[in-house]
Each structure stands twice: as structure tokens, then as C-alpha cells.
Coordinates of C-alpha atoms and ligand atoms in Angstrom, one line a residue:
M1 CA 11.7 94.3 83.1
K2 CA 8.1 94.6 82.5
L3 CA 9.4 95.6 79.1
R4 CA 12.1 93.5 78.1
C5 CA 9.6 90.7 79.1
L6 CA 7.3 91.8 76.2
L7 CA 9.3 92.3 73.9
E8 CA 10.7 89.2 74.7
A9 CA 7.1 87.9 73.8
L10 CA 7.0 89.5 70.6
L11 CA 10.4 87.6 70.0
V12 CA 8.7 84.3 70.0
A13 CA 5.4 85.1 68.5
A14 CA 7.6 86.4 65.9
A15 CA 9.8 83.1 65.9
L16 CA 6.5 80.7 66.2
T17 CA 4.8 83.0 63.1
G18 CA 8.1 82.5 61.0
A19 CA 8.0 79.0 61.7
A20 CA 4.5 78.4 60.9
R21 CA 5.8 80.3 57.5
A22 CA 8.2 78.1 56.5
E23 CA 7.7 76.2 53.5
P24 CA 7.3 72.6 54.7
D25 CA 10.6 71.0 53.8
A26 CA 9.7 68.4 51.2
T27 CA 12.9 66.2 51.6
K28 CA 13.5 65.9 54.7
L29 CA 9.2 65.1 55.2
F30 CA 10.2 62.1 52.5
A31 CA 13.7 60.8 53.9
D32 CA 12.0 60.5 58.0
N33 CA 8.1 59.3 56.9
C34 CA 8.4 58.1 52.9
A35 CA 12.0 56.4 52.2
E36 CA 11.6 53.1 54.4
C37 CA 9.4 52.1 52.3
H38 CA 9.5 53.9 48.7
G39 CA 13.3 53.6 49.0
A40 CA 15.6 57.5 49.5
D41 CA 15.5 57.5 45.9
R42 CA 12.2 57.1 45.1
L43 CA 12.5 53.7 42.6
G44 CA 10.3 51.8 45.5
R45 CA 11.8 48.7 47.7
L46 CA 8.4 47.5 49.9
G47 CA 6.1 49.8 48.8
P48 CA 5.9 50.6 45.1
A49 CA 8.1 53.3 43.4
L50 CA 6.6 57.9 44.2
L51 CA 7.5 58.8 40.9
P52 CA 5.1 60.7 37.8
E53 CA 5.5 58.8 35.5
N54 CA 4.3 55.5 37.7
L55 CA 1.9 57.2 39.4
G56 CA 0.0 58.0 36.6
R57 CA -3.7 58.8 37.9
M58 CA -2.8 58.1 41.5
M59 CA -1.6 62.4 41.5
G60 CA -2.6 65.1 42.8
A61 CA -5.6 65.4 45.0
R62 CA -5.7 61.2 45.1
A63 CA -2.4 60.9 46.0
G64 CA -2.7 63.4 49.0
A65 CA -5.9 61.8 50.4
V66 CA -3.5 58.2 50.2
I67 CA -0.8 60.5 51.9
A68 CA -3.5 61.2 54.7
D69 CA -5.4 58.0 54.8
G70 CA -3.3 55.0 53.8
R71 CA -4.6 52.5 51.3
T72 CA -7.2 49.9 52.4
A73 CA -5.4 46.3 51.9
T74 CA -1.8 47.2 52.2
Q75 CA 1.0 48.1 54.8
M76 CA 0.8 52.0 53.4
P77 CA -0.5 54.3 57.0
G78 CA -2.7 57.3 56.9
F79 CA -0.6 60.4 57.7
A80 CA -3.0 62.4 58.2
G81 CA -2.1 62.2 62.4
K82 CA 1.4 62.7 62.0
L83 CA 1.5 65.4 59.3
A84 CA 0.2 69.0 58.3
K85 CA -2.2 69.8 55.6
D86 CA 1.2 71.9 54.1
E87 CA 3.4 69.4 54.9
I88 CA 1.3 66.6 52.6
A89 CA 1.3 68.9 49.9
A90 CA 4.9 69.8 49.9
L91 CA 5.3 65.4 50.0
V92 CA 2.6 65.4 46.7
A93 CA 4.5 68.5 44.8
Y94 CA 8.0 66.3 45.6
I95 CA 7.1 62.9 44.2
S96 CA 5.3 64.7 41.2
T97 CA 8.5 65.8 39.5
P98 CA 10.7 64.1 38.0
L99 CA 13.7 63.1 38.8
P100 CA 15.8 65.2 37.3
D101 CA 18.5 62.7 35.7
I102 CA 16.9 59.1 33.8
P103 CA 18.8 56.7 37.0
V104 CA 21.2 53.6 36.0
W105 CA 18.8 50.1 35.3
G106 CA 21.1 47.7 33.4
Q107 CA 21.7 44.0 34.0
H108 CA 23.3 44.5 37.3
E109 CA 20.0 45.9 38.6
I110 CA 17.5 43.7 36.8
E111 CA 19.7 40.7 37.7
A112 CA 20.5 41.5 41.6
S113 CA 16.8 42.5 42.1
R114 CA 15.1 38.5 40.9
V115 CA 13.4 37.1 44.2
V116 CA 13.0 33.1 43.1
H117 CA 9.8 31.9 45.4
A118 CA 10.1 28.8 43.9
Q119 CA 11.4 25.9 41.2
A120 CA 8.9 24.5 38.6
E121 CA 8.5 20.7 39.1
K122 CA 8.5 18.6 36.5
L123 CA 4.6 17.3 36.5
D124 CA 2.2 15.6 33.9
R125 CA -1.1 17.2 34.5
P126 CA -2.1 20.4 36.8
R127 CA -2.7 20.3 40.9
F128 CA -5.9 20.6 40.1
D129 CA -8.9 18.6 38.5
A130 CA -10.5 22.1 36.1
D131 CA -10.3 22.3 32.4
P132 CA -6.9 24.4 32.1
M133 CA -6.9 25.9 29.1
N134 CA -10.2 27.1 30.7
L135 CA -8.7 29.0 33.6
F136 CA -9.4 33.1 33.8
V137 CA -6.6 34.7 35.5
V138 CA -8.4 38.1 37.1
V139 CA -7.1 41.0 37.8
E140 CA -7.7 42.6 40.8
A141 CA -6.7 45.2 41.1
G142 CA -8.3 47.5 43.6
D143 CA -6.1 45.2 45.7
H144 CA -3.2 44.3 43.9
H145 CA -4.0 40.9 43.9
A146 CA -4.7 37.6 41.5
T147 CA -7.4 34.9 41.4
I148 CA -6.9 32.0 39.2
L149 CA -11.6 31.0 38.0
D150 CA -11.9 27.8 36.7
G151 CA -13.9 28.6 34.0
D152 CA -16.4 25.9 33.9
R153 CA -17.7 26.5 38.0
F154 CA -16.7 30.1 37.4
E155 CA -15.0 29.0 41.1
P156 CA -12.2 30.9 42.0
L157 CA -9.3 28.4 42.8
T158 CA -7.0 31.0 44.0
R159 CA -6.2 34.2 45.0
F160 CA -2.4 35.7 45.9
Q161 CA -1.2 39.2 46.4
T162 CA 0.4 40.5 43.2
R163 CA 2.9 43.7 42.8
F164 CA 1.3 46.8 42.8
A165 CA -0.4 47.7 39.6
L166 CA -0.3 45.2 37.0
H167 CA -1.0 46.4 33.9
G168 CA -1.4 44.9 30.7
G169 CA -2.6 41.2 29.9
P170 CA -1.0 38.4 31.3
K171 CA 0.8 37.0 28.9
F172 CA 1.0 32.6 28.7
T173 CA 3.5 30.2 27.6
P174 CA 1.9 28.0 24.0
D175 CA 1.0 25.7 26.7
G176 CA -0.9 27.6 28.7
R177 CA 1.4 26.1 32.6
Y178 CA 2.7 29.7 33.0
V179 CA 1.6 33.3 32.9
F180 CA 3.9 36.3 33.4
F181 CA 2.3 39.5 34.9
M182 CA 4.0 43.0 34.9
S183 CA 3.6 46.0 36.8
R184 CA 4.4 49.3 36.2
D185 CA 7.5 49.6 38.4
G186 CA 9.2 47.7 36.2
W187 CA 8.1 44.3 38.1
V188 CA 8.2 40.9 35.7
S189 CA 6.3 37.5 37.4
K190 CA 6.6 34.3 36.5
Y191 CA 3.5 32.1 38.0
D192 CA 3.2 28.5 37.6
L193 CA -1.3 27.5 36.7
W194 CA -0.4 23.9 37.6
T195 CA 0.6 24.3 40.4
L196 CA -0.9 27.6 41.6
T197 CA 2.3 28.9 42.7
M198 CA 4.6 32.2 42.7
L199 CA 7.5 31.2 40.6
A200 CA 9.9 34.1 40.3
E201 CA 10.2 37.7 40.1
V202 CA 12.6 40.4 38.5
R203 CA 12.5 44.1 38.2
A204 CA 13.2 45.0 34.5
G205 CA 12.7 48.4 34.6
I206 CA 11.4 51.3 36.8
N207 CA 8.7 52.2 34.9
A208 CA 6.9 49.3 32.2
R209 CA 4.5 49.8 30.0
N210 CA 3.5 45.5 29.1
I211 CA 5.4 42.7 28.2
A212 CA 5.1 39.6 25.1
I213 CA 6.2 36.4 25.3
S214 CA 7.6 35.3 21.7
R215 CA 6.4 32.5 19.6
D216 CA 8.1 29.9 21.0
G217 CA 7.7 30.3 24.5
K218 CA 11.4 31.3 25.6
H219 CA 11.7 35.1 25.6
I220 CA 9.9 37.8 27.2
A221 CA 10.4 41.5 25.9
V222 CA 9.8 43.9 28.5
A223 CA 8.3 47.8 26.9
N224 CA 10.0 50.3 29.2
Y225 CA 9.6 54.1 29.4
L226 CA 12.2 54.5 33.0
P227 CA 15.1 53.7 31.6
H228 CA 14.3 53.7 27.2
T229 CA 15.1 50.1 27.1
L230 CA 13.5 47.3 25.3
V231 CA 14.5 44.1 28.0
M232 CA 14.3 40.7 26.6
L233 CA 13.9 37.5 29.5
S234 CA 14.2 34.1 29.2
T235 CA 10.9 32.8 30.0
D236 CA 13.1 29.8 32.4
D237 CA 14.8 32.0 35.1
L238 CA 13.7 35.3 34.3
S239 CA 17.9 35.9 33.4
V240 CA 18.5 39.2 31.7
E241 CA 19.2 37.9 27.4
K242 CA 19.6 41.4 26.2
I243 CA 19.2 45.0 26.6
F244 CA 19.0 47.2 23.8
D245 CA 19.4 50.7 24.6
V246 CA 16.6 52.7 22.9
K247 CA 17.7 54.9 20.2
D248 CA 16.7 55.9 16.4
K249 CA 19.1 56.0 14.1
H250 CA 20.4 59.3 14.9
G251 CA 21.4 58.6 17.9
K252 CA 18.0 60.2 19.6
S253 CA 16.4 58.3 21.9
S254 CA 12.8 56.6 23.1
R255 CA 10.7 56.1 25.3
V256 CA 9.0 52.4 24.3
S257 CA 5.5 52.0 24.3
A258 CA 3.9 49.0 24.6
V259 CA 5.3 45.8 22.6
Y260 CA 3.5 42.8 21.2
Q261 CA 4.1 39.3 19.4
A262 CA 3.5 39.0 15.4
P263 CA 2.9 34.8 15.2
P264 CA 3.1 34.2 11.8
R265 CA 7.0 36.6 11.5
D266 CA 7.8 34.9 14.5
S267 CA 8.9 38.5 15.8
F268 CA 8.5 41.3 18.7
I269 CA 6.9 45.0 17.6
A270 CA 7.3 47.6 19.4
A271 CA 6.0 51.0 19.3
L272 CA 8.0 53.4 20.6
K273 CA 6.8 56.4 21.6
D274 CA 9.7 59.4 20.3
V275 CA 11.0 58.9 17.1
G276 CA 9.8 58.2 14.2
E277 CA 10.9 53.9 14.2
I278 CA 8.9 50.9 15.0
W279 CA 10.9 48.3 16.1
E280 CA 10.3 44.3 14.5
I281 CA 13.2 42.3 16.7
A282 CA 13.4 38.3 16.0
T283 CA 12.6 35.4 18.2
D284 CA 14.1 33.1 15.4
P285 CA 17.6 31.8 16.8
N286 CA 17.7 31.2 12.4
A287 CA 16.5 35.0 12.3
P288 CA 18.2 36.4 8.9
P289 CA 20.4 39.1 8.4
V290 CA 18.7 42.4 8.6
Y291 CA 21.0 45.5 7.0
P292 CA 19.4 48.4 8.7
G293 CA 20.5 51.2 6.2
F294 CA 23.0 53.8 6.2
V295 CA 22.8 57.0 8.2
H296 CA 24.6 60.1 8.5
S297 CA 27.0 60.8 11.6
H298 CA 27.5 63.8 12.6
E299 CA 30.2 63.1 14.8
K300 CA 31.9 62.5 11.9
G301 CA 31.1 64.5 9.6
M302 CA 30.5 61.2 7.1
I303 CA 27.7 58.4 6.1
E304 CA 27.9 55.6 7.9
A305 CA 26.8 52.4 7.7
L306 CA 25.3 51.1 10.7
P307 CA 25.4 47.5 12.2
S308 CA 23.8 45.1 10.4
S309 CA 22.4 41.8 13.2
Q310 CA 20.8 38.6 12.6
G311 CA 19.3 35.4 14.8
L312 CA 17.9 35.4 17.5
F313 CA 17.1 39.5 18.9
A314 CA 18.0 40.8 15.4
L315 CA 16.8 44.6 14.8
R316 CA 15.2 45.9 11.9
R317 CA 14.0 49.4 12.2
I318 CA 11.6 50.9 10.3
E319 CA 10.5 54.3 9.9
V320 CA 7.4 55.5 10.1
P321 CA 5.6 59.9 9.6
E322 CA 5.8 60.1 13.4
P323 CA 5.4 58.7 16.4
L324 CA 3.3 55.3 17.2
D325 CA 1.9 54.0 20.0
D326 CA -1.0 51.4 20.3
F327 CA -0.9 49.3 17.2
F328 CA -3.5 46.7 16.1
F329 CA -2.3 43.9 13.6
D330 CA -4.3 42.2 10.7
P331 CA -5.2 39.0 11.3
P332 CA -2.3 37.8 8.4
Y333 CA 1.1 40.2 10.5
R334 CA 1.4 41.7 7.1
N335 CA -0.3 45.3 7.2
L336 CA -0.4 47.4 10.9
I337 CA -2.3 49.8 12.2
G338 CA -0.8 52.5 14.7
S339 CA -2.1 56.0 16.1
A340 CA -0.7 59.0 15.2
R341 CA -0.9 62.0 17.3
E342 CA -3.8 64.3 16.3
G343 CA -6.7 62.0 15.9
R344 CA -4.6 60.1 12.8
A345 CA -3.9 56.6 12.1
I346 CA -0.9 55.3 10.1
V347 CA -1.3 51.9 8.5
V348 CA 2.0 50.6 8.1
N349 CA 3.2 47.4 5.8
L350 CA 5.6 45.1 7.5
T351 CA 7.1 43.5 4.5
V352 CA 7.6 46.0 2.5
G353 CA 8.9 48.1 6.0
R354 CA 6.7 51.2 5.0
D355 CA 3.8 53.2 5.8
V356 CA 1.3 52.5 3.0
K357 CA -2.0 54.5 3.9
Q358 CA -2.7 57.6 6.3
L359 CA -6.2 58.2 8.2
D360 CA -8.2 60.2 9.7
L361 CA -9.4 59.0 13.0
P362 CA -10.3 62.2 15.1
G363 CA -11.8 61.3 19.0
L364 CA -8.2 59.0 20.0
P365 CA -9.1 55.2 18.8
H366 CA -7.9 52.6 21.3
L367 CA -6.4 50.7 18.6
G368 CA -5.2 47.8 21.4
S369 CA -8.9 46.8 22.8
G370 CA -9.7 46.3 18.9
I371 CA -11.0 43.3 18.0
S372 CA -11.4 41.5 14.1
W373 CA -13.9 39.5 12.1
T374 CA -15.8 38.7 9.0
W375 CA -18.7 41.4 7.5
D376 CA -20.7 41.4 4.4
G377 CA -17.2 39.2 3.0
R378 CA -14.6 41.3 4.3
R379 CA -12.5 41.6 6.8
V380 CA -13.2 44.2 9.2
M381 CA -11.4 45.6 12.9
A382 CA -13.6 48.0 15.2
T383 CA -12.0 50.1 17.8
P384 CA -13.1 52.0 20.4
L385 CA -13.2 55.8 20.6
L386 CA -11.2 56.9 24.2
K387 CA -13.2 61.1 23.3
E388 CA -16.2 60.1 22.2
G389 CA -18.7 57.9 22.3
K390 CA -18.4 55.7 18.9
I391 CA -16.8 52.8 17.7
S392 CA -14.9 53.1 14.9
V393 CA -15.5 50.1 12.5
L394 CA -13.1 49.8 9.2
D395 CA -12.2 47.6 6.3
M396 CA -9.0 46.2 6.9
Q397 CA -8.7 46.1 2.9
D398 CA -8.1 49.1 2.2
W399 CA -8.9 51.5 5.2
S400 CA -12.1 52.5 4.6
E401 CA -14.8 53.5 7.2
V402 CA -17.7 51.4 6.6
K403 CA -19.5 52.3 10.0
V404 CA -19.2 54.2 13.1
I405 CA -21.5 52.6 15.8
E406 CA -23.2 54.9 18.6
T407 CA -22.6 54.3 22.3
P408 CA -23.6 56.3 25.1
G409 CA -20.7 57.1 25.9
P410 CA -16.7 57.1 25.3
G411 CA -15.4 53.2 25.9
F412 CA -11.9 51.7 26.9
F413 CA -13.0 48.2 26.0
M414 CA -14.5 46.2 23.0
R415 CA -14.3 41.8 23.3
S416 CA -16.3 39.3 21.3
H417 CA -15.0 35.6 20.4
E418 CA -15.6 33.4 17.1
N419 CA -18.0 31.5 18.5
T420 CA -21.0 34.7 18.9
P421 CA -22.4 37.0 16.3
Y422 CA -22.0 39.6 19.3
A423 CA -18.8 42.2 20.5
W424 CA -19.4 43.4 23.6
T425 CA -18.3 47.5 24.5
D426 CA -18.5 49.6 27.8
S427 CA -18.8 53.8 28.2
M428 CA -16.7 53.5 31.0
M429 CA -14.9 56.7 30.1
G430 CA -17.8 58.8 30.5
A431 CA -21.0 59.8 32.4
K432 CA -22.8 56.3 31.4
K433 CA -20.3 54.6 33.0
D434 CA -22.0 51.5 33.9
T435 CA -23.7 50.6 30.6
L436 CA -22.5 48.4 27.8
S437 CA -23.6 47.7 25.0
I438 CA -23.9 45.0 22.9
I439 CA -23.3 45.1 19.3
D440 CA -24.6 42.1 16.2
K441 CA -21.9 41.7 14.6
R442 CA -23.8 41.0 11.1
S443 CA -25.7 44.6 11.4
L444 CA -23.2 46.6 12.8
E445 CA -26.4 48.0 15.6
V446 CA -26.5 47.7 19.1
V447 CA -28.9 45.8 19.8
R448 CA -29.1 45.4 24.0
S449 CA -27.7 47.1 27.0
I450 CA -27.0 46.2 30.6
T451 CA -25.9 47.8 33.1
P452 CA -24.7 45.1 35.6
E453 CA -25.1 47.7 38.9
P454 CA -26.1 51.2 38.5
G455 CA -24.1 54.0 39.0
K456 CA -21.1 51.6 39.0
T457 CA -18.5 51.1 36.1
A458 CA -19.2 48.6 34.1
A459 CA -16.1 47.3 31.7
H460 CA -13.4 44.8 30.2
V461 CA -15.3 41.9 29.6
E462 CA -14.0 38.7 28.0
F463 CA -15.6 35.6 27.0
D464 CA -14.7 31.8 27.6
K465 CA -12.8 29.4 25.9
S466 CA -16.3 28.2 24.2
G467 CA -17.3 31.5 23.9
R468 CA -20.8 31.0 25.6
H469 CA -20.2 33.0 28.8
A470 CA -19.4 36.4 29.4
L471 CA -17.5 37.8 32.6
V472 CA -17.9 41.5 32.9
S473 CA -16.2 43.8 35.7
I474 CA -17.9 46.1 37.8
W475 CA -14.8 47.6 38.1
E476 CA -15.2 49.6 41.8
D477 CA -13.2 48.6 44.6
Q478 CA -16.5 46.5 46.4
G479 CA -16.7 45.3 42.6
A480 CA -17.5 41.8 41.1
L481 CA -17.5 39.7 38.4
V482 CA -20.8 38.8 36.5
V483 CA -20.8 36.0 34.3
Y484 CA -23.2 36.3 31.6
D485 CA -25.1 34.4 28.8
A486 CA -23.6 34.9 25.7
Q487 CA -26.7 34.4 24.0
T488 CA -30.0 35.5 25.7
F489 CA -27.2 38.4 28.4
T490 CA -29.4 36.4 31.1
E491 CA -26.8 37.1 34.9
L492 CA -26.0 33.6 35.6
K493 CA -22.7 34.2 38.4
R494 CA -22.1 37.3 39.9
L495 CA -18.5 36.9 42.7
P496 CA -17.1 39.4 44.9
M497 CA -13.9 41.3 43.6
S498 CA -11.2 44.3 44.0
R499 CA -11.6 46.2 41.0
P500 CA -10.7 43.8 38.6
S501 CA -9.7 45.5 36.4
G502 CA -8.9 42.7 33.6
K503 CA -9.2 38.6 33.1
Y504 CA -7.6 36.8 31.0
N505 CA -9.0 33.4 29.4
V506 CA -5.9 30.7 29.2
W507 CA -7.4 29.0 25.8
N508 CA -8.5 32.4 24.6
K509 CA -5.1 33.6 24.7
I510 CA -2.8 31.2 24.0
T511 CA -4.8 30.1 20.0
F512 CA -5.5 33.5 19.7
S513 CA -8.8 34.4 19.2
D514 CA -10.2 36.9 17.0
G515 CA -12.2 38.6 19.6
T516 CA -9.6 39.4 22.6
S517 CA -6.1 41.3 23.2
H518 CA -2.7 39.6 22.4
Ligands
DHE1 FE1 -3.8 50.0 29.8 C1 -3.5 47.6 28.1 C2 -1.5 51.1 27.4 C3 -4.6 53.9 30.5 C4 -6.4 49.2 32.0 N1 -2.9 49.2 27.8 C5 -2.7 48.0 27.3 C6 -2.0 47.6 26.5 C7 -1.5 49.2 26.4 C8 -1.3 50.0 27.7 C9 0.1 49.1 25.1 C10 -1.6 46.7 26.0 C11 -0.4 46.0 26.8 C12 -0.6 44.5 26.6 O1 -1.8 43.7 26.7 O2 0.1 43.8 26.9 N2 -3.5 52.3 29.5 C13 -2.0 52.4 28.4 C14 -1.5 53.8 28.2 O3 -1.1 54.4 27.0 C15 -2.6 54.6 29.0 C16 -4.2 55.1 28.4 C17 -2.1 55.2 30.0 C18 -1.4 54.9 30.8 O4 -0.9 55.4 31.9 O5 -0.5 54.1 30.6 C19 -3.5 53.6 29.6 N3 -5.0 50.9 30.6 C20 -5.2 52.6 31.5 C21 -5.4 53.0 32.4 O6 -6.1 53.6 32.5 C22 -6.3 51.7 33.0 C23 -7.9 51.9 31.9 C24 -6.1 50.8 34.5 C25 -5.3 50.4 34.5 O7 -4.7 49.2 36.0 O8 -4.3 51.0 34.5 C26 -6.0 50.4 31.7 N4 -4.1 48.7 29.9 C27 -5.5 47.9 30.9 C28 -5.8 46.8 31.0 C29 -5.1 45.9 29.7 C30 -4.3 46.8 29.3 C31 -6.5 46.5 32.1 C32 -5.3 45.1 28.7 C33 -6.6 44.8 28.9 C34 -6.3 43.3 28.1 O9 -7.3 42.5 28.1 O10 -5.8 42.4 27.3

């Protein structure tokens, strides 16, 4: 009897040990704990999509910490009391694994996602007395909010919740009334700055990069990584106007790294991540026909003419020696400089439609953050390097390097304004992340360093409409927006904000100011 009891006890113990050793079932854990908010397909519902492409730097230990402790100021609870450490680790591994197939996200899915919050009203002027041309839209990434700031008094007009993880610059209609935001989950939101109201939203992709607005303000282009599409939306009601299934002329599919507006050309220019083509898409309804040439068809074993197109959304393919992302354009939009892999940059002449120069630009230039101005009688552009504490200044005529300006560490953004002789840049990617460098655009020397708060990341500067004030972010969850006098560099005001990742001045954006991003 005793022996049987002992045996039974041993069997129970063995079973328990075995249970403790069994691998946690991540699929079941996800279905039980996460699917309700993040979707059984991981594509997002109330909560964001949980795909490696969308999570970016939120993967690994950071994702584990969020699952364990939750996220403040969101509906994400902490699971530390409910799930064991190995179960949390299994969930992290699960959401870090790409989906086996690229999900379908076409016209039907986009249209079905539409949320209409309010109708636009007919108004002659805004509902407030602040200058509508000097408003700032401040994206607060810490708790996924946006603040609309009066750029004369530096006082918030309103603050509202945005979609999770906005990325890239919001884009404004040419009259400055409406602004469009985009989230990494592909949500595009239309907001009325005159009534301070969110109007409508659609999900144009599953993992999106950025948006651009057409010269006439009628169309929005959405660059997607997932699926491989470039989506055209009407700015009126966010309805789908066209979806480009992005493939090169040989049929190879590609992610879209970014899309930009080229105002003098009345077109969008898109950077393709995986193929050696740049796409130009007409936003002029009367655009002349584009003949994209011929291709060898492996299926049919013959040379085939590619379909030509004309008018609105006519597609022109520009072949380049290798995939380029992160573009900077010269002011007339005749040339672009794009970064290729291995520290190389390629200049493409958009008029003739081919590459004209290759440059060595080691240190990973962040061309999208570049700015340009006239120096010593010639046009120059300057771009921070993501891997080195340097600013590279290039002559835009012959693309030679005019100067390399040393900064305390690698930076991400650079900003200026027509009415200031200074350019401001950060060192947020290095040890001196708390320090901004102010460069004199005449001497190309750093003339001042500013540390808004020791030990706290300082980054992303934007000027007001007049260029007299520079607004700087303290890029922390308990961060701030700091207003500086742009001539004396003295601090004028500090507004608490939650990781204000970017700020965008209506006037500077709609006039394509030299010192800011477009
Ligand atoms: Fe960005 C703009 C690409 C990581 C914050 N970023 C852009 C643009 C591109 C780009 C192409 C221009 C789009 C536009 O304005 O319409 N960013 C990339 C990357 O490829 C990269 C390195 C990797 C990635 O994961 O996408 C990257 N970006 C980041 C970040 O980690 C940042 C610092 C934090 C975040 O919020 O994701 C970041 N990117 C920004 C911001 C802008 C931006 C704030 C708009 C700057 C502006 O003033 O216009």
C-alpha cells in the first residue's frame, strides 16, 4: 500500500515537473490574452498590430516589459500577475515572427475600415482667434496624442488622442485648413484645424511608412511596406482612388520606403526598397502619356511593350542601379539624391530619368532630414549622419563635399528657416543626446551648443512662421517643448509634453520653407 502511494506520488511529481517543463503554447496564449484587442490575425483592432515590421524598436526586452507592466496612458494592462516569465517570453517570440503570407489589404479592406467622426463644415475662418498660418501640430509619441499650438502665444489650443505610433510628418492641404496624420499601422486620419475636430480615418495599409499630399491638395499617397502597395486616397473623404500593386518592370514585388510631393513637377515621387526603380506618379489630370518601354517576358518568351498611361496617376518608372531610399530634392525638383546601401548616394536627374552621379557618403546620411540654403553664391545641402557625429555639406551643382562639420555625436534631424542665419541639429543617437549644435550657415561652423535639460534627449527643431523662434523637443515620456529666441538662443517658455517627437508649422510646411522637411 505504502509502495503504491509512493509510486503515485512519484508519478504526480513527474507529471508536474513535465508540465512545468512543457513549452508555453504561444498561439493559445495570444488567443486568450491578446487577440481581443490586437486581432486574432495580429493585424490590430483597438490595439496596434503586433507584427515585427510594425513594432520596430519595440521588440525584444522592450516588448516583454510592455506585456509584463502594461503601457501608461493606454488601455494596455500589465500581465506580470497572470503570465509566467517563460509565457511572456513565448509571446515576445510569437509577435516577433513575421506572418507567413502578406495579408490581403485591398480596396475592400480599406473602405471597410473607414471611420467617419464628423462632417466638414463650410466656414470662412477658423473658430479661434489665433493665426491659422502660425499653428504648430505637435505629435506627442509618448502617450499617442497631438497638441495644436498657437505659434504666436505658444499656448495649446487643444490636445487629442491619435492612432498608435504616428510616423513621418503630418501633411497639410495647401490652404492650411486640414492636416493628415499617418500611423505605422497604416491609419490615415483627417483633422480639421479650423474647427479642431477629427473628421475621418481609414486604414490604407498594414504597415505604412509615410504619406504625401498632391500639389492641388486633392490626393494623398500612402507608402506601404505591408502589403507592397502605394495607395491613392481622395483627401475629400479618404476614399480609395487607386492602388498600385508595386512591382518593377520584371514583375518583382517591392516595399515602398517613402513617397514625396514634387510640387513643380505636379507629381509624387516614390522610393522603392527592394527594386532598382524610382516611381513618378502624375497628380496632374492632364499629364501627357508616359511610355515605360519594353520588357522581356519570360512567360511568353518575347519582348513585350509595357502598358503606357496618361493623365491623373500616370506612372513613370525611372531605372536606377540599385534600390534607393531616403531622398533629398534640389529646390526645382530637377535632381534627387538618394541613399543606396554601403554608404553610397546616387544623384538622379528626374528630367532625363536616369542616374547622373555616384557619391561616397559613409556614416549613413539621413537625407530626408537634410536642408538646403545658398552659401558663397551656390546652393548647398546639409545632412546629418546617423552613425557619426558629423554633418555633411554638399554643393548641389556638382555634388562635391564642401565641408564636414563635427558635432558631439550622431544626430537625426536638422532644421533652419529662411529668416535665420543658423541651422540647428541634434546628437540624439549618441552619448551627448542632450545637446543641440547651432551651425552658422555663413561660416559653416558650430557657434553654440545648447543643453535644454542635462541627461535628457533633445531633438527635432522647428521654427515658427517668422523664423524668430525655434521650438525644441525634450524627447522623453515626461518631456517638454522648449521655445527659444532664435537670435539670442535664450529660453522663453517650456511646456510639459509626452515625448514630443515632431512639430510642424503650418506656414513653413505649405510654403515649402527651405529649412524644414516636406
Ligand atoms: Fe523616421 C520622418 C524613415 C525611424 C521619427 N522617417 C521620416 C521620413 C522617412 C523616415 C522616410 C520622411 C517622411 C515624411 O516626412 O513624410 N524613420 C525612417 C526610417 O527608415 C527609420 C530609420 C527606421 C524605421 O523604423 O522606420 C526611421 N523615425 C524613426 C525613429 O525611430 C523616430 C526617431 C521615432 C519614431 O517616431 O518612429 C522617427 N521620422 C521621425 C519623425 C519624422 C520622420 C519625427 C518627421 C520629421 C519631420 O520633421 O518631418
